[in-house]
PDB file of C-alpha atoms in Angstrom:
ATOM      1  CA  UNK A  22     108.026  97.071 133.757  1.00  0.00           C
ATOM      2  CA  UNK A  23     111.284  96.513 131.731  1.00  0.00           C
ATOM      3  CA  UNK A  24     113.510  93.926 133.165  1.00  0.00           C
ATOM      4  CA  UNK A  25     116.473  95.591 134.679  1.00  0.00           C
ATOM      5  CA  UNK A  26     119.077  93.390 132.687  1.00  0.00           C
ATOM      6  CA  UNK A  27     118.431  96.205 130.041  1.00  0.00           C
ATOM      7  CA  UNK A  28     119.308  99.416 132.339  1.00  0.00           C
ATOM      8  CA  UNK A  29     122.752  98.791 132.427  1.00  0.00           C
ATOM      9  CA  UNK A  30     122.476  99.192 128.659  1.00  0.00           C
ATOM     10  CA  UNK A  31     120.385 102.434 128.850  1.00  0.00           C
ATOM     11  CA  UNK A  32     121.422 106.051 129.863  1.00  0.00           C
ATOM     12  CA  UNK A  33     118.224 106.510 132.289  1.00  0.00           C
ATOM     13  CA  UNK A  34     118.788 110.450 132.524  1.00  0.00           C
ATOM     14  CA  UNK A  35     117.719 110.824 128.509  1.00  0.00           C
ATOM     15  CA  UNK A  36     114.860 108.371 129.064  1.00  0.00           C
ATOM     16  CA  UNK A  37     111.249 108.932 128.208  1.00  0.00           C
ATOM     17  CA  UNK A  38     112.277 108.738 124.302  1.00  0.00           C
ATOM     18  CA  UNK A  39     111.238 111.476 121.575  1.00  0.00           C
ATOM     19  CA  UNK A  40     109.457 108.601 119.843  1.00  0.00           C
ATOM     20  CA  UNK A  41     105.488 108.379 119.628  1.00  0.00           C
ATOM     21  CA  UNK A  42     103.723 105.965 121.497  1.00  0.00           C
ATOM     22  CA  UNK A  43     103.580 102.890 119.803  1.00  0.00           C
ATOM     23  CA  UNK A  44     106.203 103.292 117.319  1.00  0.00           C
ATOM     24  CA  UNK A  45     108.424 100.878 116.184  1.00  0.00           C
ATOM     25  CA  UNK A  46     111.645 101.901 116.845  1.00  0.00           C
ATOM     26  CA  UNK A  47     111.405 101.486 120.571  1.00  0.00           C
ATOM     27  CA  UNK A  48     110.923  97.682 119.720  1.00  0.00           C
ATOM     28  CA  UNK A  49     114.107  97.653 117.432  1.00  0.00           C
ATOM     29  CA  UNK A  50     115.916  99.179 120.536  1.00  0.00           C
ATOM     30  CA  UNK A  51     114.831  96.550 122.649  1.00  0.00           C
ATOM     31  CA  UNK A  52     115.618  93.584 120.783  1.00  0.00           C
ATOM     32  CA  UNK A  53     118.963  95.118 120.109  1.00  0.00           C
ATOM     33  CA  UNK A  54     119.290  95.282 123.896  1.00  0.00           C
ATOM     34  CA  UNK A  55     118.004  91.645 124.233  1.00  0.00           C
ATOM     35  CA  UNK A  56     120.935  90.568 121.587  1.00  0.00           C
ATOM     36  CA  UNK A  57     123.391  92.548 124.488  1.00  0.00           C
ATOM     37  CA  UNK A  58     122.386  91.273 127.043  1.00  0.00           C
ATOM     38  CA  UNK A  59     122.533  87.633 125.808  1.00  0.00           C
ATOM     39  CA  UNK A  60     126.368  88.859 124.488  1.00  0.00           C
ATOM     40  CA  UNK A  61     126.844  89.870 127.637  1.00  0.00           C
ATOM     41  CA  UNK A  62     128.490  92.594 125.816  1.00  0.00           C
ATOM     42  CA  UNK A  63     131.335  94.868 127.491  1.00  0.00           C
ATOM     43  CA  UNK A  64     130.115  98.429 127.206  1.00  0.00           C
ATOM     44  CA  UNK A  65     133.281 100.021 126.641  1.00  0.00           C
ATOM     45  CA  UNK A  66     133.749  97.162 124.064  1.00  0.00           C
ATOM     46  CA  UNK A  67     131.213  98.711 121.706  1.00  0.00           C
ATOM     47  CA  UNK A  68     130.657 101.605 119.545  1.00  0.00           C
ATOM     48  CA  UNK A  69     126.963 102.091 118.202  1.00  0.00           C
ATOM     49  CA  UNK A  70     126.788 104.676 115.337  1.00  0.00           C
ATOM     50  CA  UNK A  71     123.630 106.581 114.031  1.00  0.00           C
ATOM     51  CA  UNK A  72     122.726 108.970 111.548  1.00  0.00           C
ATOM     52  CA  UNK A  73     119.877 111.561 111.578  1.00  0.00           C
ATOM     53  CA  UNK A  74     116.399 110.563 111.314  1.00  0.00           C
ATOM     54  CA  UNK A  75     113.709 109.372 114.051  1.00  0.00           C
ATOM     55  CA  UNK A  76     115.102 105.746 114.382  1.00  0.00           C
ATOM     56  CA  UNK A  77     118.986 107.676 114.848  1.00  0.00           C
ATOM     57  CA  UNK A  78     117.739 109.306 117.774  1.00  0.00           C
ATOM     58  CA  UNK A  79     118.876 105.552 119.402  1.00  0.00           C
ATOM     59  CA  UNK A  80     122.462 106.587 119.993  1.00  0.00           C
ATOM     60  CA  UNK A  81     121.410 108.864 122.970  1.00  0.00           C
ATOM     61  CA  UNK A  82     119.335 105.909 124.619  1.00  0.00           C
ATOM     62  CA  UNK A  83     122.214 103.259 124.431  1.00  0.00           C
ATOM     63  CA  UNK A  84     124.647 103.811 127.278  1.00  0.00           C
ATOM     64  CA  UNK A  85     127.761 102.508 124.660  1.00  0.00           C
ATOM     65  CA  UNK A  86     130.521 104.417 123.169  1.00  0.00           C
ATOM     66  CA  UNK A  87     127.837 106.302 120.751  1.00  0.00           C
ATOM     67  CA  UNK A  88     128.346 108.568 117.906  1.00  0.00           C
ATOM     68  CA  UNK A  89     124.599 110.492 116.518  1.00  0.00           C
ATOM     69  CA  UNK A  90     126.879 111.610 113.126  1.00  0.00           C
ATOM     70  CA  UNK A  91     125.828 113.619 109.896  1.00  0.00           C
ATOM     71  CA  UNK A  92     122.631 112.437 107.645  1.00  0.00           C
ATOM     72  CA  UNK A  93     123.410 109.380 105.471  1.00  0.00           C
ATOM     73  CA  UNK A  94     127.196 109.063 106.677  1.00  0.00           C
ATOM     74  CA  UNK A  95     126.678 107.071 109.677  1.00  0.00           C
ATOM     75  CA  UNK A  96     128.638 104.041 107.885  1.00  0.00           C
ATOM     76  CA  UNK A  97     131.317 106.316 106.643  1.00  0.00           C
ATOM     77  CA  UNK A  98     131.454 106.851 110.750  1.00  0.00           C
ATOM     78  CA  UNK A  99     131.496 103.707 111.313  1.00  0.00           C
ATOM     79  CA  UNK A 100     133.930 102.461 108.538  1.00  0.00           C
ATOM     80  CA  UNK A 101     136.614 104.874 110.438  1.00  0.00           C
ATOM     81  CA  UNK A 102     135.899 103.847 114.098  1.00  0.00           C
ATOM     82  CA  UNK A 103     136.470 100.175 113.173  1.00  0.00           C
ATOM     83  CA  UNK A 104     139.660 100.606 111.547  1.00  0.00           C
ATOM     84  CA  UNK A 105     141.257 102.587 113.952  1.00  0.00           C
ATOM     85  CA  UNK A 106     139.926 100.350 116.893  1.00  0.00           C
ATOM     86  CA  UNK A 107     139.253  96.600 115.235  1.00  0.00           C
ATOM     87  CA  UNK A 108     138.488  95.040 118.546  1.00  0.00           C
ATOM     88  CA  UNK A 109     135.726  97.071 119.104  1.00  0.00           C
ATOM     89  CA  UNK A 110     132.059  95.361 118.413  1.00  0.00           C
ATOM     90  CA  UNK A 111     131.012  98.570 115.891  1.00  0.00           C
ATOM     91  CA  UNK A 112     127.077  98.490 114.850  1.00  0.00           C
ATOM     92  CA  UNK A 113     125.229 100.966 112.962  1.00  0.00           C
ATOM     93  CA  UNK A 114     121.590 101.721 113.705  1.00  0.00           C
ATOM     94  CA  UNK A 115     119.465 103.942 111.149  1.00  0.00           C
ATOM     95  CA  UNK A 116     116.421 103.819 108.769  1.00  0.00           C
ATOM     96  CA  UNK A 117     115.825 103.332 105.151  1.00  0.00           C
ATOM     97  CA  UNK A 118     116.079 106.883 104.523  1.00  0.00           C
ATOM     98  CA  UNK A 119     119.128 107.335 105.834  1.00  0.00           C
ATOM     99  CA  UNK A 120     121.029 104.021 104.978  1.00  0.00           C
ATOM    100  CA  UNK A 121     119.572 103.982 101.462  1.00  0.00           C
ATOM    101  CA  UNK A 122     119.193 107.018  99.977  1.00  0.00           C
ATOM    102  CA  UNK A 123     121.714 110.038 101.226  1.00  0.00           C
ATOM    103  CA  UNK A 124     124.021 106.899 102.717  1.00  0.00           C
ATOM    104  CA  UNK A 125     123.174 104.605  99.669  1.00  0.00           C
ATOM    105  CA  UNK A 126     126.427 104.400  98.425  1.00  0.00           C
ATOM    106  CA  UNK A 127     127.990 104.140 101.579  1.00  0.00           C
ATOM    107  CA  UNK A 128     126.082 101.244 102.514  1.00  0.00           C
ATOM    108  CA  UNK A 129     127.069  99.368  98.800  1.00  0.00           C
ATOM    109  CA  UNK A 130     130.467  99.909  98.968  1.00  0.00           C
ATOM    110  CA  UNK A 131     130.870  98.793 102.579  1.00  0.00           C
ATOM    111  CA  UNK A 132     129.056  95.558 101.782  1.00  0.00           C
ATOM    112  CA  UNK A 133     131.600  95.347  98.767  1.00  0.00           C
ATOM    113  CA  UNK A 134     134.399  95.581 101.351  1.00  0.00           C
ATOM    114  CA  UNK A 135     133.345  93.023 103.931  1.00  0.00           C
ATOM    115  CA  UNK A 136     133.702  95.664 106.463  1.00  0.00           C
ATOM    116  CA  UNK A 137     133.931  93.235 109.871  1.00  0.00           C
ATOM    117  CA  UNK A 138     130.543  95.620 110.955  1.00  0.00           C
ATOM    118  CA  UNK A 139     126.851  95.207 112.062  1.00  0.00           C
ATOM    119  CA  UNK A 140     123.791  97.253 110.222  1.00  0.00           C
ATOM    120  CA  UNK A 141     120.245  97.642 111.965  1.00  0.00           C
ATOM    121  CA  UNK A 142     117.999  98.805 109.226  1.00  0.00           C
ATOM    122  CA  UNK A 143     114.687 100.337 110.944  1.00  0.00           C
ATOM    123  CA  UNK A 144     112.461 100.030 107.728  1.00  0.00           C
ATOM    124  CA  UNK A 145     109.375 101.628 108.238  1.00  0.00           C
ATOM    125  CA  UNK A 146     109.201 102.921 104.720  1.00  0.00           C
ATOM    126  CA  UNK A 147     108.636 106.578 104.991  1.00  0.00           C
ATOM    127  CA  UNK A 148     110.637 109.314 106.111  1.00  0.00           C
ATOM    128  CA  UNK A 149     108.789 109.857 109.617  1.00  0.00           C
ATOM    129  CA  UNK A 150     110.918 113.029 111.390  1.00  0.00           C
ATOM    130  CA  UNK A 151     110.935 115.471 108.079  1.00  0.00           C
ATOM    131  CA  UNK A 152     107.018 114.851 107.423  1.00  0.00           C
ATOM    132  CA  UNK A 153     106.294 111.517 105.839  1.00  0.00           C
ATOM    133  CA  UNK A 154     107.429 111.761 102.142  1.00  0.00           C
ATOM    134  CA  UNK A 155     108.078 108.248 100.571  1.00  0.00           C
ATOM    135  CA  UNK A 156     111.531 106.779 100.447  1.00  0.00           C
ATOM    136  CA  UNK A 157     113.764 104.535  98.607  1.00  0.00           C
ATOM    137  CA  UNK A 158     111.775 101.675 100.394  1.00  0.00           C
ATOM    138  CA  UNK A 159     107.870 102.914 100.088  1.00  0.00           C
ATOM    139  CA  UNK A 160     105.844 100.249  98.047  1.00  0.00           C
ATOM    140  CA  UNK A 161     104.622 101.411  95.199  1.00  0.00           C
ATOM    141  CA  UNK A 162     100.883 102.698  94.873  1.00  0.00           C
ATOM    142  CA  UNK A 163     101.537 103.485  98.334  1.00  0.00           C
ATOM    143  CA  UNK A 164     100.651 106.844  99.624  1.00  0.00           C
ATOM    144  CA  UNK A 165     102.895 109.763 101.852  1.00  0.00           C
ATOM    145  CA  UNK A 166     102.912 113.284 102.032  1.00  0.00           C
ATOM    146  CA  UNK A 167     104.948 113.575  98.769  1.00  0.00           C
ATOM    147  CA  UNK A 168     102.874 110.922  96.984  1.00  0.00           C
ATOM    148  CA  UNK A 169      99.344 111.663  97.932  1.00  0.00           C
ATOM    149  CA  UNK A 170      98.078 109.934  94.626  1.00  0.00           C
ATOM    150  CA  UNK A 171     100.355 106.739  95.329  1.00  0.00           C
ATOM    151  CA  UNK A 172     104.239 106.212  95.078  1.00  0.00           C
ATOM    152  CA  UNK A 173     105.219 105.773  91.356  1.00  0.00           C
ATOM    153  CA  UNK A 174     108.426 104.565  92.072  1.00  0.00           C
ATOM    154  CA  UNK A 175     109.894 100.770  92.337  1.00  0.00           C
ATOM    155  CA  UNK A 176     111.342 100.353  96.012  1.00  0.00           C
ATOM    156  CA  UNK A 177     114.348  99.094  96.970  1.00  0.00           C
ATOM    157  CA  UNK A 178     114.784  95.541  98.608  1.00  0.00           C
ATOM    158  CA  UNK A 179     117.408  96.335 101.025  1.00  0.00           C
ATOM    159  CA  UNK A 180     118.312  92.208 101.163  1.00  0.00           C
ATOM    160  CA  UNK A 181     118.959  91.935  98.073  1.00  0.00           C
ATOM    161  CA  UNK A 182     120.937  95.039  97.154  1.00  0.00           C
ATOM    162  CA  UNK A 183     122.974  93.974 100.554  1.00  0.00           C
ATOM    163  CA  UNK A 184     123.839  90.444  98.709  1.00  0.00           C
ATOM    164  CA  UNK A 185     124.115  91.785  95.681  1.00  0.00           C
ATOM    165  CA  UNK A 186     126.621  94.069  96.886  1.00  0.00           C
ATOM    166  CA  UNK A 187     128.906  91.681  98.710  1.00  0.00           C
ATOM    167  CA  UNK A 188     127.348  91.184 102.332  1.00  0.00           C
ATOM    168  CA  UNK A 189     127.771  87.735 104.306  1.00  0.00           C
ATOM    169  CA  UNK A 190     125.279  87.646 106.713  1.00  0.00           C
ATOM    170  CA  UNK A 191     121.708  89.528 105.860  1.00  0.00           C
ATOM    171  CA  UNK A 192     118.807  88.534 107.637  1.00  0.00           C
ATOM    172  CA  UNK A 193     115.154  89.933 107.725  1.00  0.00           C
ATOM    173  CA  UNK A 194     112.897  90.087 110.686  1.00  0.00           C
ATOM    174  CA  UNK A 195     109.533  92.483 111.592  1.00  0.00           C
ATOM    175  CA  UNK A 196     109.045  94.082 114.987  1.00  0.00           C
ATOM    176  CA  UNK A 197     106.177  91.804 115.767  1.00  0.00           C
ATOM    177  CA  UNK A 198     108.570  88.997 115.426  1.00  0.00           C
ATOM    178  CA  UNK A 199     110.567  91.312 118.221  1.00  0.00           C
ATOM    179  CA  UNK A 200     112.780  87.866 119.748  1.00  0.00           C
ATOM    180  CA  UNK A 201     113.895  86.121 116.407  1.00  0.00           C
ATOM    181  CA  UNK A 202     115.245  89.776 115.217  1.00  0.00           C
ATOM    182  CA  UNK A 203     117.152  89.758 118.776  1.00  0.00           C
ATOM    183  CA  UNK A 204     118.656  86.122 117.764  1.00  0.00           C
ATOM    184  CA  UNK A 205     119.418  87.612 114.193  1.00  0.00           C
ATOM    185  CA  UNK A 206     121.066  90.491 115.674  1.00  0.00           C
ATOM    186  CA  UNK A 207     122.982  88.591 118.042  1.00  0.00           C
ATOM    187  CA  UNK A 208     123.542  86.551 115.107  1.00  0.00           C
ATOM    188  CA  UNK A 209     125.232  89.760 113.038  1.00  0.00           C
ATOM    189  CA  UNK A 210     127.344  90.931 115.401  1.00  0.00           C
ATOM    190  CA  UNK A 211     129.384  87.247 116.063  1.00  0.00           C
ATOM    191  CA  UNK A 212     129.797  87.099 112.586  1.00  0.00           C
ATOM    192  CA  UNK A 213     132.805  87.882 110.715  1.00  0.00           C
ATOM    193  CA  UNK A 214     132.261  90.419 108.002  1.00  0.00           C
ATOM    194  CA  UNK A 215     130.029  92.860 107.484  1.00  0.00           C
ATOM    195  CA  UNK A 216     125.613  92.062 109.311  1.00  0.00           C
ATOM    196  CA  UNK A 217     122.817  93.356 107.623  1.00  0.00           C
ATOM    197  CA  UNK A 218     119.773  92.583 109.704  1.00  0.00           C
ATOM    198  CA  UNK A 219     116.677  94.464 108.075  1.00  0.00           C
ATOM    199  CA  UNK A 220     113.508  94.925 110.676  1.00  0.00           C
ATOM    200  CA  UNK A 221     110.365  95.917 108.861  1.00  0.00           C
ATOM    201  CA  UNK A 222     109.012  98.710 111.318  1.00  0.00           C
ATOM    202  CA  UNK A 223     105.875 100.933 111.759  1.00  0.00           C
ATOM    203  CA  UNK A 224     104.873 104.431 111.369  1.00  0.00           C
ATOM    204  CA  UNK A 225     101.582 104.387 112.123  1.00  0.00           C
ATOM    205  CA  UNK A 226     101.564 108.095 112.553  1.00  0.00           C
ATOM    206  CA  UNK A 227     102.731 108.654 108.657  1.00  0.00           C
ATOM    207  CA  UNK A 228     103.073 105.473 106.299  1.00  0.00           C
ATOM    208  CA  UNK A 229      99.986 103.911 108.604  1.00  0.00           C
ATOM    209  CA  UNK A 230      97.537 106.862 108.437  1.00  0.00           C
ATOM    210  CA  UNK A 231      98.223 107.985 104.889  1.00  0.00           C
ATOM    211  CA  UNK A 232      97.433 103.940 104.616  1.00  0.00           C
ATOM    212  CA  UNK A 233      94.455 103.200 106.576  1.00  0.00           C
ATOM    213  CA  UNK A 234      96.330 101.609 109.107  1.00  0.00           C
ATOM    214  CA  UNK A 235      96.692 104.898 111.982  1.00  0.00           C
ATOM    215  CA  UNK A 236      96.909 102.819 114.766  1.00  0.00           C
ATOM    216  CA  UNK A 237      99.988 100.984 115.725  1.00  0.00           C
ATOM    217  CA  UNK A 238      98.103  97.264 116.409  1.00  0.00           C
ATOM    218  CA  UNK A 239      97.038  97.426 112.650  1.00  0.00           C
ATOM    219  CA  UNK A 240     100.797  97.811 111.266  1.00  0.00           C
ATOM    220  CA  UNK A 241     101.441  94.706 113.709  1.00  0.00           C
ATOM    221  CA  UNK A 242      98.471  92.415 112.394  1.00  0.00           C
ATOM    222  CA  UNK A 243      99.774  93.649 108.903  1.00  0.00           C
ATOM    223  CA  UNK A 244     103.433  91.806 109.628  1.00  0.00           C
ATOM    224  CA  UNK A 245     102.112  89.279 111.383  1.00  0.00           C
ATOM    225  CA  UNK A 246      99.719  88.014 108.176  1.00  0.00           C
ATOM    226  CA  UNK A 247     101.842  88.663 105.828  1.00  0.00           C
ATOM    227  CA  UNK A 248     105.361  86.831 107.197  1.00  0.00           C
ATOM    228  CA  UNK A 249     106.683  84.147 105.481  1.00  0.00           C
ATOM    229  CA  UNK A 250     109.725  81.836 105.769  1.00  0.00           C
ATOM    230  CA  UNK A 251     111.802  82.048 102.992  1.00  0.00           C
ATOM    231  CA  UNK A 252     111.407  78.534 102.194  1.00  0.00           C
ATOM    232  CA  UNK A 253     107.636  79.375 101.659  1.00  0.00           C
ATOM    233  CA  UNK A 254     108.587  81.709  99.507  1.00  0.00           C
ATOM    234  CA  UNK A 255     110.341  79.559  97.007  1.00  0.00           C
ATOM    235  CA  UNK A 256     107.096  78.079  96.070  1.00  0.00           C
ATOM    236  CA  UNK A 257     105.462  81.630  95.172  1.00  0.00           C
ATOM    237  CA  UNK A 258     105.027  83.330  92.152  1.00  0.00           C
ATOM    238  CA  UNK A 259     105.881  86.943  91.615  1.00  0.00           C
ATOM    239  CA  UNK A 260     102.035  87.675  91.851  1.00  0.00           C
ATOM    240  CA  UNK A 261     101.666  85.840  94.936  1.00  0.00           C
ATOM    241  CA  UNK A 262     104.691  87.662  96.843  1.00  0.00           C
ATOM    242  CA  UNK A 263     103.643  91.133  96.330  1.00  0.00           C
ATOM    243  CA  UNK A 264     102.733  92.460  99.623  1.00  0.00           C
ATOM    244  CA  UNK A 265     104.793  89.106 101.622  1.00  0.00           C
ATOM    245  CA  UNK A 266     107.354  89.892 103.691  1.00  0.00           C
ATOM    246  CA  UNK A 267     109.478  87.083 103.485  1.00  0.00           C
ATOM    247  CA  UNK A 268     111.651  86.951 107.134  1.00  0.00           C
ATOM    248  CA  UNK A 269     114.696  84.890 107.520  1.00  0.00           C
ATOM    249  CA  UNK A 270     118.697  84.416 107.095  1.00  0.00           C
ATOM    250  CA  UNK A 271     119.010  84.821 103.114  1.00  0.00           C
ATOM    251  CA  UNK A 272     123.170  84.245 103.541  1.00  0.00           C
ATOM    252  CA  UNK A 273     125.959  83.590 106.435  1.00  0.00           C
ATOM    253  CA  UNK A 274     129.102  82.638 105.053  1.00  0.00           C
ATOM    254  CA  UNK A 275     132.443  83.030 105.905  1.00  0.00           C
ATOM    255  CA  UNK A 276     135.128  84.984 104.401  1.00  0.00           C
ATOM    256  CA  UNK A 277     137.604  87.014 104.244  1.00  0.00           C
ATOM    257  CA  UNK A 278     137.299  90.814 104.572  1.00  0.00           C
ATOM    258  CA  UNK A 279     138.336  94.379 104.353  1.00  0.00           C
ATOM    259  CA  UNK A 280     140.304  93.931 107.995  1.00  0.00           C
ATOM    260  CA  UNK A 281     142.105  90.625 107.148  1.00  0.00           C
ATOM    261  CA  UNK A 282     143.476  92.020 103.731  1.00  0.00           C
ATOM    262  CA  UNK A 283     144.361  95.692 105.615  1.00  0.00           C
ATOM    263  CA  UNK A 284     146.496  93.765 107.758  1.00  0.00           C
ATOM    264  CA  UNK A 285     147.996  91.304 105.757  1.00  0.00           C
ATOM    265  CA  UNK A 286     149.217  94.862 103.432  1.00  0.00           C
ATOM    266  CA  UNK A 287     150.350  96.338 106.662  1.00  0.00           C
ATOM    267  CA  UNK A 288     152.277  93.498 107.603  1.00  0.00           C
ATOM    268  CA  UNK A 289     153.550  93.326 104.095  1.00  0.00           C
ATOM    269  CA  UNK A 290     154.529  96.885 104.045  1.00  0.00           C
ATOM    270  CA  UNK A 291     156.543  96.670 107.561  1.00  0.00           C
ATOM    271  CA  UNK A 292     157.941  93.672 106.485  1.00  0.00           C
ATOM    272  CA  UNK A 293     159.773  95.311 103.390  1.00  0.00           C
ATOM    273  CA  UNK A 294     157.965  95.644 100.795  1.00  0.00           C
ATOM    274  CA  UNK A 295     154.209  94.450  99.114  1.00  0.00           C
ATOM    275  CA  UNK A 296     153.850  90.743  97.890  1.00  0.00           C
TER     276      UNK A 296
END
């Protein structure tokens, strides 16, 4: 039974979920909830924006100011609800195919900007509601429905093409290590600037069958063996990562962001003229 801290959190009426049993992104939903209820975060306080995919069907569970927007643009969303309302806590929820492929470039460029948000990445590497074709973050040799003699492609490593890009805080958890990615969550949205929190999720009913891992335990043991801290991984070769997930905060600093220099130029601009 669910504690009932969570149901103030949760719009009841649209509950059971669409999702299949076992799947990750029930897990996601409820550390995200955990990291809300330790806020004690004021639901009209909050805007939670999705995009479309299995993992974007969270918008209709969270009883927030919600917004289930257009595939891939769920940051563009979000980019316009926090400037138009700045004291609102705004955090995006979505999966790798959404975020990083059709919303790629949205996702770049908002890291670039510092944008004062928080990003949930569900990653369960495949794209689970359209029939399980491989996306930008399916390891290679791996198989889906569009790569039944393995994926040729490199994947993406969402942590470090959030640094890369400009992010301040980016942090990597799995949903067997469901309370630490409700601390770096919590984490993400008190910081200042824009949160990437990565959770490596499962879809045992795509990316684990068309891997030999169906049921939903297997995914689990999988994360659970193959987490490391990222000071472990410092002492690993290239050979020795491949198949490692390496969990941890990669970066938290603070500075100055898209918000702070929007209102300094408005100020400016009132004020008579640009300095």
């Amino acid at each position: 039974m669910p504690s009932e801290k969570y149901f103030n959190y949760l719009r009841k009426d649209r509950m059971t979920h669409v999702w299949c049993p076992g799947c990750g992104n029930g897990i996601v939903m409820k550390s995200f909830l955990e990291a809300a209820n330790n806020l004690g975060l004021d639901k009209n306080k909050v805007a939670v924006v999705s995009g479309i995919g299995c993992s974007s069907r969270v918008t209709g569970y969270l009883d927030f100011n919600t917004m289930h927007t257009l595939h891939g643009r769920s940051i563009a969303f979000a980019t316009g609800v926090k400037l138009a309302r700045p004291d609102l806590d705004v955090i995006v929820m979505g999966g790798d195919g959404d975020m990083l492929a059709i919303g790629g470039n949205h996702f770049i460029h908002a890291c670039r900007r510092n944008l004062d948000i928080t990003v949930v990445i569900f990653n369960n590497s495949i794209y689970g509601m359209t029939g399980g074709q491989y996306s930008p973050t399916t390891p290679s040799d791996s198989l889906a429905s569009t790569a039944p003699y393995g994926n040729i492609e490199n994947q993406f490593d969402p942590v470090q093409l959030a640094i890369a890009s400009g992010a301040t805080y980016v942090a990597r958890s799995t949903v067997y290590h469901f309370l630490q990615t409700a601390k770096f969550i919590e984490k993400g949205i008190k910081h200042k600037g824009i949160s990437i929190i990565e959770v490596i999720s499962n879809c045992h009913t795509y990316f684990g069958r068309y891997n030999s891992m169906p049921k939903p335990a297997q995914l689990h043991q999988y994360f659970k063996d193959n987490t490391i801290s990222i000071s472990k991984s410092k002492d690993m070769s290239k050979e020795e990562l491949k198949g490692k997930i390496v969990m941890g905060e990669f970066i938290n600093e603070d500075k100055a962001g898209y918000l702070e220099y929007y209102e300094k130029m408005r100020e400016s601009v009132v004020n008579g003229g640009v300095k």
